[in-house]
Coordinates of C-alpha atoms in Angstrom, one line a residue:
M25 CA -27.7 -1.9 14.9
L26 CA -27.0 -1.0 18.5
V27 CA -25.2 -3.4 20.8
K28 CA -24.6 -2.7 24.5
I29 CA -22.0 -4.6 26.6
Y30 CA -20.4 -4.0 30.0
G31 CA -16.7 -3.8 30.8
S32 CA -14.4 -2.3 33.4
A33 CA -11.8 0.4 33.7
V34 CA -9.0 0.2 36.2
F35 CA -8.1 3.3 38.1
G36 CA -5.2 2.5 40.5
V37 CA -6.4 -0.4 42.6
E38 CA -10.1 0.2 42.0
A39 CA -12.2 -0.9 39.0
T40 CA -15.2 0.9 37.7
T41 CA -17.9 -0.7 35.5
I42 CA -18.3 1.0 32.1
T43 CA -21.0 0.7 29.5
I44 CA -19.8 0.1 25.9
E45 CA -22.3 0.8 23.1
V46 CA -21.5 0.0 19.5
N47 CA -23.6 1.3 16.6
I48 CA -23.1 0.3 13.0
D49 CA -24.7 2.6 10.4
K50 CA -24.2 3.6 6.7
G51 CA -21.0 5.4 6.0
I52 CA -17.2 4.8 6.4
G53 CA -14.8 4.8 9.3
Y54 CA -15.1 4.4 13.0
H55 CA -15.3 6.9 15.9
L56 CA -14.5 6.5 19.6
V57 CA -16.6 8.7 21.9
G58 CA -17.6 9.0 25.5
L59 CA -14.3 9.1 27.4
P60 CA -12.6 12.5 27.0
D61 CA -9.1 11.3 27.7
S62 CA -6.6 12.3 25.0
A63 CA -5.2 8.7 25.0
I64 CA -8.6 7.5 23.9
K65 CA -8.7 9.9 21.0
E66 CA -5.2 8.8 19.9
S67 CA -6.1 5.2 20.2
S68 CA -8.1 5.2 17.0
Y69 CA -4.9 5.2 15.0
R70 CA -3.5 2.3 17.0
I71 CA -6.8 0.3 16.6
G72 CA -6.7 0.8 12.8
A73 CA -3.1 -0.3 12.6
A74 CA -3.6 -3.3 14.9
L75 CA -6.6 -4.5 12.8
Q76 CA -4.7 -4.1 9.5
N77 CA -1.6 -5.8 10.8
N78 CA -3.6 -8.8 11.9
G79 CA -5.3 -9.3 8.6
Y80 CA -8.7 -7.8 9.5
K81 CA -10.5 -5.4 7.2
I82 CA -12.6 -2.6 8.6
P83 CA -16.1 -3.1 7.1
G84 CA -17.4 -0.4 4.7
K85 CA -19.7 0.9 7.4
K86 CA -19.6 3.7 10.0
I87 CA -18.9 2.3 13.4
T88 CA -19.5 4.4 16.5
I89 CA -18.2 3.2 19.9
N90 CA -19.4 4.9 23.0
M91 CA -17.7 4.2 26.4
A92 CA -19.3 5.8 29.4
P93 CA -18.5 5.3 33.1

């Protein structure tokens, strides 16, 4: 299943529209792709911890999130 939504990223005083695509497939885990910034790569640990601490369970499926400017 592929879902496409639009968001924005703030760079200083300017905002840029970004496209966010989420795909759910067979497998386990989630992956953030698209923005090469190291903060994005590190955020996967923070996302997992935030979901767990708020009582959400990550589904037993592979979730791929693509963010592209």
